[in-house]
Amino acid sequence: MRNRLPPDQYINGILAGDRLVLSRAITLIESRLPNDQALAQEVLNGVLTQTGHSIRVGITGVPGVGKSTFIEAFGKYLTGQGHKLAVLAVDPTSQRSGGSLLGDKTRMEQLSVDPNAYIRPSPAGDSLGGVAHRTRETMLLCEAAGFDVILIETVGVGQSETLVHGMVDFFLLLMLAGAGDELQGMKRGIMELADALAITKADGDNRPAADRARVEYQNALHLFPPTGTGWYPPVLTCSATTGDGITDIWQLIQNHQEQMTRNGHRDRRRQEQQLAWFRSHLRRRLESRFFQQAGVSEQLKAMEEQIKDGTLLPVQAVENLLRNI
């Protein structure tokens, strides 16, 4: 193997907080080589008892909302409070260029050189599930390395919000004021996932618009059915430029975690996420194994031609394929 360390060196280095070893272990997780994957699982098993102790926060927002600027301001506040912060990004939108992840790291100039912060993008994979799988494992390694707050940023749009919601304790939706009708075009499904909304860029001339947007969103959230957790998502305003509202957001996240811990919903949410991860990975592995079976690709090609010609219905093709293997 190319410059791979023995499992114990990865495990001991991660537990000691060695960032170089942590980065090399994450590279293992991202590798598709079978030997690397086996080694990565050995490393994960070796640090598993030291995971799960962080607050996991998902952050998403509409284009132009200033996610990177917000994360830098929020991250600097957290490290200033003595926290060790890891920032991970989920980007299922780009298969080759890496989307804007490299840009994120250069935009977060202060945070990227903060000794108590670690920024790591997840590369886009062939599927959304692949990205989520690697991000979950990267998160566990960061926790084992001593990071007590994990921020997971969605870079893409659409299904990535659902993915991130499925691996965090708190989901923050950033919104922008003064962009026309505030509620127009906002997907209800994304708003229903949020544990809180924050109106960004609430400073200067934009402050009144941000306050109006806060009221509008708060009224809209009252129309949604209760979550059953006893938590009602609030709407706040903040400014990454002035720092206004940043402290309030962190206090809100802590209040949420205390309430969810008391009523047992935090543990249940994590248990459900673990089961969802298991089922997702099982489906991916079964699908992969199915297509690797001898003769399957040939049968598929023949059936696809019949389907295109209209001589075979898709449902019947599937039944025939499953019967023949």
PDB file of C-alpha atoms in Angstrom:
ATOM      1  CA  MET A   1       0.000   0.000   0.000  1.00  0.00           C
ATOM      2  CA  ARG A   2       1.095   3.561  -0.734  1.00  0.00           C
ATOM      3  CA  ASN A   3       2.586   5.104   2.438  1.00  0.00           C
ATOM      4  CA  ARG A   4      -0.060   3.601   4.684  1.00  0.00           C
ATOM      5  CA  LEU A   5       0.516   3.421   8.420  1.00  0.00           C
ATOM      6  CA  PRO A   6      -0.230   0.440  10.664  1.00  0.00           C
ATOM      7  CA  PRO A   7      -3.740   0.661  12.235  1.00  0.00           C
ATOM      8  CA  ASP A   8      -2.372   1.430  15.728  1.00  0.00           C
ATOM      9  CA  GLN A   9      -0.474   4.458  14.443  1.00  0.00           C
ATOM     10  CA  TYR A  10      -3.638   5.918  12.943  1.00  0.00           C
ATOM     11  CA  ILE A  11      -5.636   5.167  16.098  1.00  0.00           C
ATOM     12  CA  ASN A  12      -3.058   6.556  18.531  1.00  0.00           C
ATOM     13  CA  GLY A  13      -2.406   9.607  16.358  1.00  0.00           C
ATOM     14  CA  ILE A  14      -6.112  10.447  16.086  1.00  0.00           C
ATOM     15  CA  LEU A  15      -6.702  10.011  19.820  1.00  0.00           C
ATOM     16  CA  ALA A  16      -3.695  12.267  20.477  1.00  0.00           C
ATOM     17  CA  GLY A  17      -5.236  14.962  18.247  1.00  0.00           C
ATOM     18  CA  ASP A  18      -2.544  14.731  15.552  1.00  0.00           C
ATOM     19  CA  ARG A  19      -4.087  16.572  12.580  1.00  0.00           C
ATOM     20  CA  LEU A  20      -1.726  15.127  10.017  1.00  0.00           C
ATOM     21  CA  VAL A  21      -2.675  11.582  11.050  1.00  0.00           C
ATOM     22  CA  LEU A  22      -6.360  12.595  11.149  1.00  0.00           C
ATOM     23  CA  SER A  23      -6.147  13.922   7.598  1.00  0.00           C
ATOM     24  CA  ARG A  24      -4.418  10.751   6.412  1.00  0.00           C
ATOM     25  CA  ALA A  25      -7.118   8.634   8.071  1.00  0.00           C
ATOM     26  CA  ILE A  26      -9.847  10.662   6.348  1.00  0.00           C
ATOM     27  CA  THR A  27      -8.049  10.105   3.040  1.00  0.00           C
ATOM     28  CA  LEU A  28      -8.288   6.366   3.748  1.00  0.00           C
ATOM     29  CA  ILE A  29     -12.045   6.693   4.223  1.00  0.00           C
ATOM     30  CA  GLU A  30     -12.351   8.543   0.917  1.00  0.00           C
ATOM     31  CA  SER A  31     -10.356   5.886  -0.945  1.00  0.00           C
ATOM     32  CA  ARG A  32     -12.201   3.256  -2.969  1.00  0.00           C
ATOM     33  CA  LEU A  33      -9.379   0.736  -2.816  1.00  0.00           C
ATOM     34  CA  PRO A  34     -10.523  -2.419  -0.981  1.00  0.00           C
ATOM     35  CA  ASN A  35      -7.356  -2.546   1.155  1.00  0.00           C
ATOM     36  CA  ASP A  36      -7.802   1.097   2.160  1.00  0.00           C
ATOM     37  CA  GLN A  37     -11.444   0.505   3.003  1.00  0.00           C
ATOM     38  CA  ALA A  38     -10.559  -2.463   5.207  1.00  0.00           C
ATOM     39  CA  LEU A  39      -7.876  -0.438   6.996  1.00  0.00           C
ATOM     40  CA  ALA A  40     -10.262   2.508   7.431  1.00  0.00           C
ATOM     41  CA  GLN A  41     -12.846   0.274   9.116  1.00  0.00           C
ATOM     42  CA  GLU A  42     -10.162  -1.096  11.435  1.00  0.00           C
ATOM     43  CA  VAL A  43      -9.193   2.453  12.410  1.00  0.00           C
ATOM     44  CA  LEU A  44     -12.834   3.455  12.946  1.00  0.00           C
ATOM     45  CA  ASN A  45     -13.443   0.460  15.176  1.00  0.00           C
ATOM     46  CA  GLY A  46     -10.329   1.365  17.159  1.00  0.00           C
ATOM     47  CA  VAL A  47     -11.579   4.878  17.980  1.00  0.00           C
ATOM     48  CA  LEU A  48     -15.312   4.186  18.184  1.00  0.00           C
ATOM     49  CA  THR A  49     -15.510   4.384  21.991  1.00  0.00           C
ATOM     50  CA  GLN A  50     -14.190   7.968  21.843  1.00  0.00           C
ATOM     51  CA  THR A  51     -16.867   9.198  19.409  1.00  0.00           C
ATOM     52  CA  GLY A  52     -20.328  10.648  19.875  1.00  0.00           C
ATOM     53  CA  HIS A  53     -19.412  13.323  22.418  1.00  0.00           C
ATOM     54  CA  SER A  54     -19.707  16.392  20.193  1.00  0.00           C
ATOM     55  CA  ILE A  55     -22.598  18.673  19.308  1.00  0.00           C
ATOM     56  CA  ARG A  56     -23.296  18.095  15.613  1.00  0.00           C
ATOM     57  CA  VAL A  57     -24.772  21.115  13.830  1.00  0.00           C
ATOM     58  CA  GLY A  58     -25.974  21.140  10.236  1.00  0.00           C
ATOM     59  CA  ILE A  59     -25.987  24.457   8.356  1.00  0.00           C
ATOM     60  CA  THR A  60     -27.721  25.145   5.072  1.00  0.00           C
ATOM     61  CA  GLY A  61     -29.113  28.172   3.287  1.00  0.00           C
ATOM     62  CA  VAL A  62     -30.287  29.721   0.071  1.00  0.00           C
ATOM     63  CA  PRO A  63     -27.657  30.853  -2.476  1.00  0.00           C
ATOM     64  CA  GLY A  64     -26.130  34.202  -1.559  1.00  0.00           C
ATOM     65  CA  VAL A  65     -26.993  33.875   2.114  1.00  0.00           C
ATOM     66  CA  GLY A  66     -23.315  33.962   3.097  1.00  0.00           C
ATOM     67  CA  LYS A  67     -22.834  30.509   4.605  1.00  0.00           C
ATOM     68  CA  SER A  68     -19.037  30.646   4.558  1.00  0.00           C
ATOM     69  CA  THR A  69     -18.984  34.133   6.094  1.00  0.00           C
ATOM     70  CA  PHE A  70     -21.429  33.032   8.790  1.00  0.00           C
ATOM     71  CA  ILE A  71     -19.489  29.836   9.535  1.00  0.00           C
ATOM     72  CA  GLU A  72     -16.251  31.788   9.883  1.00  0.00           C
ATOM     73  CA  ALA A  73     -17.810  34.271  12.320  1.00  0.00           C
ATOM     74  CA  PHE A  74     -19.636  31.523  14.219  1.00  0.00           C
ATOM     75  CA  GLY A  75     -16.555  29.297  14.218  1.00  0.00           C
ATOM     76  CA  LYS A  76     -14.287  32.059  15.520  1.00  0.00           C
ATOM     77  CA  TYR A  77     -16.778  32.735  18.306  1.00  0.00           C
ATOM     78  CA  LEU A  78     -16.807  29.027  19.252  1.00  0.00           C
ATOM     79  CA  THR A  79     -13.023  28.672  19.301  1.00  0.00           C
ATOM     80  CA  GLY A  80     -12.882  31.889  21.307  1.00  0.00           C
ATOM     81  CA  GLN A  81     -15.115  30.170  23.857  1.00  0.00           C
ATOM     82  CA  GLY A  82     -12.602  27.324  24.144  1.00  0.00           C
ATOM     83  CA  HIS A  83     -14.276  24.844  21.818  1.00  0.00           C
ATOM     84  CA  LYS A  84     -12.461  22.686  19.287  1.00  0.00           C
ATOM     85  CA  LEU A  85     -14.292  22.964  15.992  1.00  0.00           C
ATOM     86  CA  ALA A  86     -14.382  20.791  12.885  1.00  0.00           C
ATOM     87  CA  VAL A  87     -16.111  22.066   9.731  1.00  0.00           C
ATOM     88  CA  LEU A  88     -17.146  19.426   7.201  1.00  0.00           C
ATOM     89  CA  ALA A  89     -18.922  20.051   3.920  1.00  0.00           C
ATOM     90  CA  VAL A  90     -21.323  17.877   1.952  1.00  0.00           C
ATOM     91  CA  ASP A  91     -21.246  18.629  -1.774  1.00  0.00           C
ATOM     92  CA  PRO A  92     -23.165  16.171  -3.958  1.00  0.00           C
ATOM     93  CA  THR A  93     -23.392  18.652  -6.843  1.00  0.00           C
ATOM     94  CA  SER A  94     -19.981  18.362  -8.456  1.00  0.00           C
ATOM     95  CA  GLN A  95     -18.391  15.164  -9.660  1.00  0.00           C
ATOM     96  CA  ARG A  96     -15.056  16.573 -10.821  1.00  0.00           C
ATOM     97  CA  SER A  97     -14.399  20.144  -9.793  1.00  0.00           C
ATOM     98  CA  GLY A  98     -15.235  19.731  -6.120  1.00  0.00           C
ATOM     99  CA  GLY A  99     -17.824  22.498  -6.328  1.00  0.00           C
ATOM    100  CA  SER A 100     -17.015  25.484  -4.145  1.00  0.00           C
ATOM    101  CA  LEU A 101     -15.326  23.531  -1.364  1.00  0.00           C
ATOM    102  CA  LEU A 102     -11.840  24.822  -2.068  1.00  0.00           C
ATOM    103  CA  GLY A 103     -13.358  28.277  -2.299  1.00  0.00           C
ATOM    104  CA  ASP A 104     -14.913  27.773   1.133  1.00  0.00           C
ATOM    105  CA  LYS A 105     -11.530  27.087   2.649  1.00  0.00           C
ATOM    106  CA  THR A 106      -9.991  30.191   1.092  1.00  0.00           C
ATOM    107  CA  ARG A 107     -12.971  32.352   2.081  1.00  0.00           C
ATOM    108  CA  MET A 108     -12.662  31.239   5.722  1.00  0.00           C
ATOM    109  CA  GLU A 109      -9.217  32.818   5.958  1.00  0.00           C
ATOM    110  CA  GLN A 110      -9.180  33.319   9.727  1.00  0.00           C
ATOM    111  CA  LEU A 111     -10.828  30.037  10.631  1.00  0.00           C
ATOM    112  CA  SER A 112      -8.560  28.019   8.339  1.00  0.00           C
ATOM    113  CA  VAL A 113      -5.484  29.100  10.335  1.00  0.00           C
ATOM    114  CA  ASP A 114      -7.158  28.852  13.750  1.00  0.00           C
ATOM    115  CA  PRO A 115      -5.318  26.203  15.809  1.00  0.00           C
ATOM    116  CA  ASN A 116      -8.631  25.098  17.350  1.00  0.00           C
ATOM    117  CA  ALA A 117     -10.435  24.674  14.030  1.00  0.00           C
ATOM    118  CA  TYR A 118     -10.184  22.019  11.318  1.00  0.00           C
ATOM    119  CA  ILE A 119     -11.830  22.418   7.894  1.00  0.00           C
ATOM    120  CA  ARG A 120     -12.302  19.381   5.687  1.00  0.00           C
ATOM    121  CA  PRO A 121     -14.437  19.092   2.540  1.00  0.00           C
ATOM    122  CA  SER A 122     -16.066  15.798   1.582  1.00  0.00           C
ATOM    123  CA  PRO A 123     -15.441  15.029  -2.082  1.00  0.00           C
ATOM    124  CA  ALA A 124     -18.429  14.531  -4.329  1.00  0.00           C
ATOM    125  CA  GLY A 125     -19.041  10.886  -5.082  1.00  0.00           C
ATOM    126  CA  ASP A 126     -21.095   8.915  -7.545  1.00  0.00           C
ATOM    127  CA  SER A 127     -24.141   9.174  -5.324  1.00  0.00           C
ATOM    128  CA  LEU A 128     -25.566  11.273  -2.530  1.00  0.00           C
ATOM    129  CA  GLY A 129     -25.394   8.226  -0.285  1.00  0.00           C
ATOM    130  CA  GLY A 130     -21.674   7.892  -0.932  1.00  0.00           C
ATOM    131  CA  VAL A 131     -21.053  11.461   0.178  1.00  0.00           C
ATOM    132  CA  ALA A 132     -23.106  10.972   3.339  1.00  0.00           C
ATOM    133  CA  HIS A 133     -21.324   7.726   4.152  1.00  0.00           C
ATOM    134  CA  ARG A 134     -17.884   9.342   4.036  1.00  0.00           C
ATOM    135  CA  THR A 135     -19.014  12.461   5.898  1.00  0.00           C
ATOM    136  CA  ARG A 136     -20.439  10.375   8.752  1.00  0.00           C
ATOM    137  CA  GLU A 137     -17.188   8.467   9.146  1.00  0.00           C
ATOM    138  CA  THR A 138     -15.113  11.650   8.887  1.00  0.00           C
ATOM    139  CA  MET A 139     -17.280  13.131  11.646  1.00  0.00           C
ATOM    140  CA  LEU A 140     -16.544  10.147  13.907  1.00  0.00           C
ATOM    141  CA  LEU A 141     -12.786  10.520  13.363  1.00  0.00           C
ATOM    142  CA  CYS A 142     -12.984  14.246  14.173  1.00  0.00           C
ATOM    143  CA  GLU A 143     -14.852  13.474  17.383  1.00  0.00           C
ATOM    144  CA  ALA A 144     -12.219  10.898  18.359  1.00  0.00           C
ATOM    145  CA  ALA A 145      -9.542  13.564  17.714  1.00  0.00           C
ATOM    146  CA  GLY A 146     -11.137  15.775  20.365  1.00  0.00           C
ATOM    147  CA  PHE A 147     -13.338  18.159  18.355  1.00  0.00           C
ATOM    148  CA  ASP A 148     -16.395  18.886  20.505  1.00  0.00           C
ATOM    149  CA  VAL A 149     -18.391  20.890  17.945  1.00  0.00           C
ATOM    150  CA  ILE A 150     -18.875  19.605  14.388  1.00  0.00           C
ATOM    151  CA  LEU A 151     -20.392  21.921  11.767  1.00  0.00           C
ATOM    152  CA  ILE A 152     -21.634  20.172   8.636  1.00  0.00           C
ATOM    153  CA  GLU A 153     -22.308  22.556   5.777  1.00  0.00           C
ATOM    154  CA  THR A 154     -24.384  21.736   2.719  1.00  0.00           C
ATOM    155  CA  VAL A 155     -22.762  23.104  -0.412  1.00  0.00           C
ATOM    156  CA  GLY A 156     -25.213  21.659  -2.912  1.00  0.00           C
ATOM    157  CA  VAL A 157     -28.971  22.110  -2.845  1.00  0.00           C
ATOM    158  CA  GLY A 158     -31.904  19.728  -2.800  1.00  0.00           C
ATOM    159  CA  GLN A 159     -31.362  16.305  -1.305  1.00  0.00           C
ATOM    160  CA  SER A 160     -28.178  17.343   0.491  1.00  0.00           C
ATOM    161  CA  GLU A 161     -30.295  19.084   3.161  1.00  0.00           C
ATOM    162  CA  THR A 162     -32.064  15.824   3.972  1.00  0.00           C
ATOM    163  CA  LEU A 163     -28.715  14.027   4.113  1.00  0.00           C
ATOM    164  CA  VAL A 164     -27.208  16.519   6.535  1.00  0.00           C
ATOM    165  CA  HIS A 165     -30.338  16.567   8.701  1.00  0.00           C
ATOM    166  CA  GLY A 166     -29.901  12.801   8.988  1.00  0.00           C
ATOM    167  CA  MET A 167     -26.507  13.099  10.708  1.00  0.00           C
ATOM    168  CA  VAL A 168     -26.778  16.119  13.028  1.00  0.00           C
ATOM    169  CA  ASP A 169     -28.280  17.049  16.396  1.00  0.00           C
ATOM    170  CA  PHE A 170     -29.338  20.551  15.345  1.00  0.00           C
ATOM    171  CA  PHE A 171     -30.220  21.832  11.869  1.00  0.00           C
ATOM    172  CA  LEU A 172     -29.857  25.566  11.195  1.00  0.00           C
ATOM    173  CA  LEU A 173     -31.382  27.159   8.110  1.00  0.00           C
ATOM    174  CA  LEU A 174     -29.890  30.504   7.042  1.00  0.00           C
ATOM    175  CA  MET A 175     -32.182  32.879   5.189  1.00  0.00           C
ATOM    176  CA  LEU A 176     -31.756  36.192   3.411  1.00  0.00           C
ATOM    177  CA  ALA A 177     -33.959  39.279   3.810  1.00  0.00           C
ATOM    178  CA  GLY A 178     -34.788  41.833   1.170  1.00  0.00           C
ATOM    179  CA  ALA A 179     -34.880  39.407  -1.758  1.00  0.00           C
ATOM    180  CA  GLY A 180     -38.502  40.007  -2.742  1.00  0.00           C
ATOM    181  CA  ASP A 181     -41.282  37.868  -1.255  1.00  0.00           C
ATOM    182  CA  GLU A 182     -39.459  36.126   1.601  1.00  0.00           C
ATOM    183  CA  LEU A 183     -41.564  32.972   1.519  1.00  0.00           C
ATOM    184  CA  GLN A 184     -41.765  32.641  -2.235  1.00  0.00           C
ATOM    185  CA  GLY A 185     -39.795  29.705  -3.611  1.00  0.00           C
ATOM    186  CA  MET A 186     -38.747  28.448  -0.187  1.00  0.00           C
ATOM    187  CA  LYS A 187     -39.282  24.731  -0.076  1.00  0.00           C
ATOM    188  CA  ARG A 188     -41.611  23.808   2.746  1.00  0.00           C
ATOM    189  CA  GLY A 189     -39.786  20.520   3.197  1.00  0.00           C
ATOM    190  CA  ILE A 190     -36.494  22.265   4.028  1.00  0.00           C
ATOM    191  CA  MET A 191     -38.181  24.615   6.498  1.00  0.00           C
ATOM    192  CA  GLU A 192     -39.799  21.637   8.232  1.00  0.00           C
ATOM    193  CA  LEU A 193     -36.352  20.118   8.794  1.00  0.00           C
ATOM    194  CA  ALA A 194     -35.009  23.207  10.555  1.00  0.00           C
ATOM    195  CA  ASP A 195     -34.576  23.431  14.323  1.00  0.00           C
ATOM    196  CA  ALA A 196     -34.080  27.185  13.907  1.00  0.00           C
ATOM    197  CA  LEU A 197     -33.940  29.838  11.188  1.00  0.00           C
ATOM    198  CA  ALA A 198     -31.437  32.700  11.158  1.00  0.00           C
ATOM    199  CA  ILE A 199     -31.843  35.784   8.966  1.00  0.00           C
ATOM    200  CA  THR A 200     -28.313  36.778   7.962  1.00  0.00           C
ATOM    201  CA  LYS A 201     -26.803  40.158   7.036  1.00  0.00           C
ATOM    202  CA  ALA A 202     -28.984  41.895   9.645  1.00  0.00           C
ATOM    203  CA  ASP A 203     -26.903  45.070   9.790  1.00  0.00           C
ATOM    204  CA  GLY A 204     -26.891  48.626   8.451  1.00  0.00           C
ATOM    205  CA  ASP A 205     -29.673  49.502   6.030  1.00  0.00           C
ATOM    206  CA  ASN A 206     -30.698  45.844   5.841  1.00  0.00           C
ATOM    207  CA  ARG A 207     -31.628  45.649   9.534  1.00  0.00           C
ATOM    208  CA  PRO A 208     -35.326  46.673   9.138  1.00  0.00           C
ATOM    209  CA  ALA A 209     -35.798  44.176   6.297  1.00  0.00           C
ATOM    210  CA  ALA A 210     -34.224  41.454   8.409  1.00  0.00           C
ATOM    211  CA  ASP A 211     -36.573  42.218  11.298  1.00  0.00           C
ATOM    212  CA  ARG A 212     -39.594  42.083   8.980  1.00  0.00           C
ATOM    213  CA  ALA A 213     -38.386  38.792   7.510  1.00  0.00           C
ATOM    214  CA  ARG A 214     -37.980  37.362  11.014  1.00  0.00           C
ATOM    215  CA  VAL A 215     -41.629  38.090  11.818  1.00  0.00           C
ATOM    216  CA  GLU A 216     -42.813  36.675   8.478  1.00  0.00           C
ATOM    217  CA  TYR A 217     -40.889  33.431   8.893  1.00  0.00           C
ATOM    218  CA  GLN A 218     -41.967  33.045  12.518  1.00  0.00           C
ATOM    219  CA  ASN A 219     -45.593  33.390  11.442  1.00  0.00           C
ATOM    220  CA  ALA A 220     -45.073  30.870   8.656  1.00  0.00           C
ATOM    221  CA  LEU A 221     -43.512  28.335  11.030  1.00  0.00           C
ATOM    222  CA  HIS A 222     -46.618  28.485  13.240  1.00  0.00           C
ATOM    223  CA  LEU A 223     -48.555  26.942  10.347  1.00  0.00           C
ATOM    224  CA  PHE A 224     -46.426  23.792  10.411  1.00  0.00           C
ATOM    225  CA  PRO A 225     -47.538  20.816  12.514  1.00  0.00           C
ATOM    226  CA  PRO A 226     -45.641  20.334  15.813  1.00  0.00           C
ATOM    227  CA  THR A 227     -42.597  18.060  15.651  1.00  0.00           C
ATOM    228  CA  GLY A 228     -43.565  16.026  18.698  1.00  0.00           C
ATOM    229  CA  THR A 229     -40.305  16.886  20.481  1.00  0.00           C
ATOM    230  CA  GLY A 230     -41.658  19.852  22.412  1.00  0.00           C
ATOM    231  CA  TRP A 231     -39.339  22.180  20.481  1.00  0.00           C
ATOM    232  CA  TYR A 232     -40.758  25.027  18.404  1.00  0.00           C
ATOM    233  CA  PRO A 233     -38.221  26.389  15.859  1.00  0.00           C
ATOM    234  CA  PRO A 234     -37.470  30.056  16.557  1.00  0.00           C
ATOM    235  CA  VAL A 235     -36.314  32.664  14.040  1.00  0.00           C
ATOM    236  CA  LEU A 236     -33.335  34.878  14.876  1.00  0.00           C
ATOM    237  CA  THR A 237     -31.393  37.590  13.088  1.00  0.00           C
ATOM    238  CA  CYS A 238     -27.613  37.797  12.913  1.00  0.00           C
ATOM    239  CA  SER A 239     -24.725  39.578  11.250  1.00  0.00           C
ATOM    240  CA  ALA A 240     -21.402  37.936  10.520  1.00  0.00           C
ATOM    241  CA  THR A 241     -19.934  41.413   9.961  1.00  0.00           C
ATOM    242  CA  THR A 242     -20.857  42.947  13.318  1.00  0.00           C
ATOM    243  CA  GLY A 243     -21.173  39.697  15.277  1.00  0.00           C
ATOM    244  CA  ASP A 244     -24.724  40.562  16.379  1.00  0.00           C
ATOM    245  CA  GLY A 245     -26.815  37.469  17.078  1.00  0.00           C
ATOM    246  CA  ILE A 246     -23.920  34.979  16.911  1.00  0.00           C
ATOM    247  CA  THR A 247     -23.916  34.458  20.697  1.00  0.00           C
ATOM    248  CA  ASP A 248     -27.708  34.036  20.664  1.00  0.00           C
ATOM    249  CA  ILE A 249     -27.511  31.276  18.054  1.00  0.00           C
ATOM    250  CA  TRP A 250     -24.987  29.295  20.109  1.00  0.00           C
ATOM    251  CA  GLN A 251     -27.079  29.764  23.265  1.00  0.00           C
ATOM    252  CA  LEU A 252     -30.130  28.553  21.360  1.00  0.00           C
ATOM    253  CA  ILE A 253     -28.303  25.430  20.178  1.00  0.00           C
ATOM    254  CA  GLN A 254     -27.223  24.680  23.750  1.00  0.00           C
ATOM    255  CA  ASN A 255     -30.777  25.192  25.045  1.00  0.00           C
ATOM    256  CA  HIS A 256     -32.072  22.832  22.366  1.00  0.00           C
ATOM    257  CA  GLN A 257     -29.534  20.165  23.286  1.00  0.00           C
ATOM    258  CA  GLU A 258     -30.330  20.450  26.995  1.00  0.00           C
ATOM    259  CA  GLN A 259     -34.058  20.125  26.327  1.00  0.00           C
ATOM    260  CA  MET A 260     -33.645  17.240  23.890  1.00  0.00           C
ATOM    261  CA  THR A 261     -31.305  15.453  26.311  1.00  0.00           C
ATOM    262  CA  ARG A 262     -33.781  15.828  29.183  1.00  0.00           C
ATOM    263  CA  ASN A 263     -36.738  14.463  27.219  1.00  0.00           C
ATOM    264  CA  GLY A 264     -34.727  11.676  25.534  1.00  0.00           C
ATOM    265  CA  HIS A 265     -35.201  12.924  21.959  1.00  0.00           C
ATOM    266  CA  ARG A 266     -31.475  13.534  21.422  1.00  0.00           C
ATOM    267  CA  ASP A 267     -30.624   9.870  22.019  1.00  0.00           C
ATOM    268  CA  ARG A 268     -33.593   8.691  19.955  1.00  0.00           C
ATOM    269  CA  ARG A 269     -32.612  10.983  17.069  1.00  0.00           C
ATOM    270  CA  ARG A 270     -29.075   9.584  17.051  1.00  0.00           C
ATOM    271  CA  GLN A 271     -30.340   5.998  17.256  1.00  0.00           C
ATOM    272  CA  GLU A 272     -32.650   6.590  14.295  1.00  0.00           C
ATOM    273  CA  GLN A 273     -29.775   8.167  12.357  1.00  0.00           C
ATOM    274  CA  GLN A 274     -27.571   5.127  13.028  1.00  0.00           C
ATOM    275  CA  LEU A 275     -30.302   2.778  11.771  1.00  0.00           C
ATOM    276  CA  ALA A 276     -30.876   4.940   8.688  1.00  0.00           C
ATOM    277  CA  TRP A 277     -27.120   4.863   7.980  1.00  0.00           C
ATOM    278  CA  PHE A 278     -27.089   1.066   8.337  1.00  0.00           C
ATOM    279  CA  ARG A 279     -30.053   0.609   5.993  1.00  0.00           C
ATOM    280  CA  SER A 280     -28.660   3.042   3.429  1.00  0.00           C
ATOM    281  CA  HIS A 281     -25.277   1.314   3.394  1.00  0.00           C
ATOM    282  CA  LEU A 282     -26.923  -2.111   3.217  1.00  0.00           C
ATOM    283  CA  ARG A 283     -28.920  -1.052   0.146  1.00  0.00           C
ATOM    284  CA  ARG A 284     -25.808   0.320  -1.541  1.00  0.00           C
ATOM    285  CA  ARG A 285     -23.822  -2.852  -0.854  1.00  0.00           C
ATOM    286  CA  LEU A 286     -26.658  -5.133  -2.034  1.00  0.00           C
ATOM    287  CA  GLU A 287     -27.042  -3.083  -5.201  1.00  0.00           C
ATOM    288  CA  SER A 288     -23.308  -3.217  -5.842  1.00  0.00           C
ATOM    289  CA  ARG A 289     -23.162  -6.976  -5.246  1.00  0.00           C
ATOM    290  CA  PHE A 290     -26.185  -7.545  -7.477  1.00  0.00           C
ATOM    291  CA  PHE A 291     -24.648  -5.791 -10.487  1.00  0.00           C
ATOM    292  CA  GLN A 292     -21.339  -7.590  -9.999  1.00  0.00           C
ATOM    293  CA  GLN A 293     -22.936 -11.005 -10.438  1.00  0.00           C
ATOM    294  CA  ALA A 294     -21.939 -12.995 -13.493  1.00  0.00           C
ATOM    295  CA  GLY A 295     -24.239 -12.524 -16.451  1.00  0.00           C
ATOM    296  CA  VAL A 296     -26.232  -9.653 -14.986  1.00  0.00           C
ATOM    297  CA  SER A 297     -24.745  -6.930 -17.209  1.00  0.00           C
ATOM    298  CA  GLU A 298     -25.431  -8.977 -20.352  1.00  0.00           C
ATOM    299  CA  GLN A 299     -29.037  -9.604 -19.344  1.00  0.00           C
ATOM    300  CA  LEU A 300     -29.470  -5.932 -18.530  1.00  0.00           C
ATOM    301  CA  LYS A 301     -28.258  -4.822 -21.949  1.00  0.00           C
ATOM    302  CA  ALA A 302     -30.627  -7.213 -23.715  1.00  0.00           C
ATOM    303  CA  MET A 303     -33.579  -6.143 -21.595  1.00  0.00           C
ATOM    304  CA  GLU A 304     -32.818  -2.453 -22.027  1.00  0.00           C
ATOM    305  CA  GLU A 305     -32.983  -2.876 -25.802  1.00  0.00           C
ATOM    306  CA  GLN A 306     -36.384  -4.582 -25.478  1.00  0.00           C
ATOM    307  CA  ILE A 307     -37.607  -1.816 -23.164  1.00  0.00           C
ATOM    308  CA  LYS A 308     -36.480   0.868 -25.617  1.00  0.00           C
ATOM    309  CA  ASP A 309     -38.214  -1.014 -28.467  1.00  0.00           C
ATOM    310  CA  GLY A 310     -41.407  -1.192 -26.424  1.00  0.00           C
ATOM    311  CA  THR A 311     -41.529  -5.001 -26.512  1.00  0.00           C
ATOM    312  CA  LEU A 312     -40.960  -5.376 -22.775  1.00  0.00           C
ATOM    313  CA  LEU A 313     -42.426  -3.411 -19.891  1.00  0.00           C
ATOM    314  CA  PRO A 314     -39.976  -2.195 -17.214  1.00  0.00           C
ATOM    315  CA  VAL A 315     -41.853  -3.913 -14.376  1.00  0.00           C
ATOM    316  CA  GLN A 316     -41.877  -7.241 -16.225  1.00  0.00           C
ATOM    317  CA  ALA A 317     -38.187  -6.821 -17.092  1.00  0.00           C
ATOM    318  CA  VAL A 318     -37.295  -6.473 -13.417  1.00  0.00           C
ATOM    319  CA  GLU A 319     -39.326  -9.571 -12.520  1.00  0.00           C
ATOM    320  CA  ASN A 320     -37.661 -11.559 -15.306  1.00  0.00           C
ATOM    321  CA  LEU A 321     -34.194 -10.397 -14.229  1.00  0.00           C
ATOM    322  CA  LEU A 322     -34.736 -11.336 -10.591  1.00  0.00           C
ATOM    323  CA  ARG A 323     -36.127 -14.725 -11.604  1.00  0.00           C
ATOM    324  CA  ASN A 324     -33.129 -15.510 -13.778  1.00  0.00           C
ATOM    325  CA  ILE A 325     -30.353 -14.768 -11.275  1.00  0.00           C
TER     326      ILE A 325
END
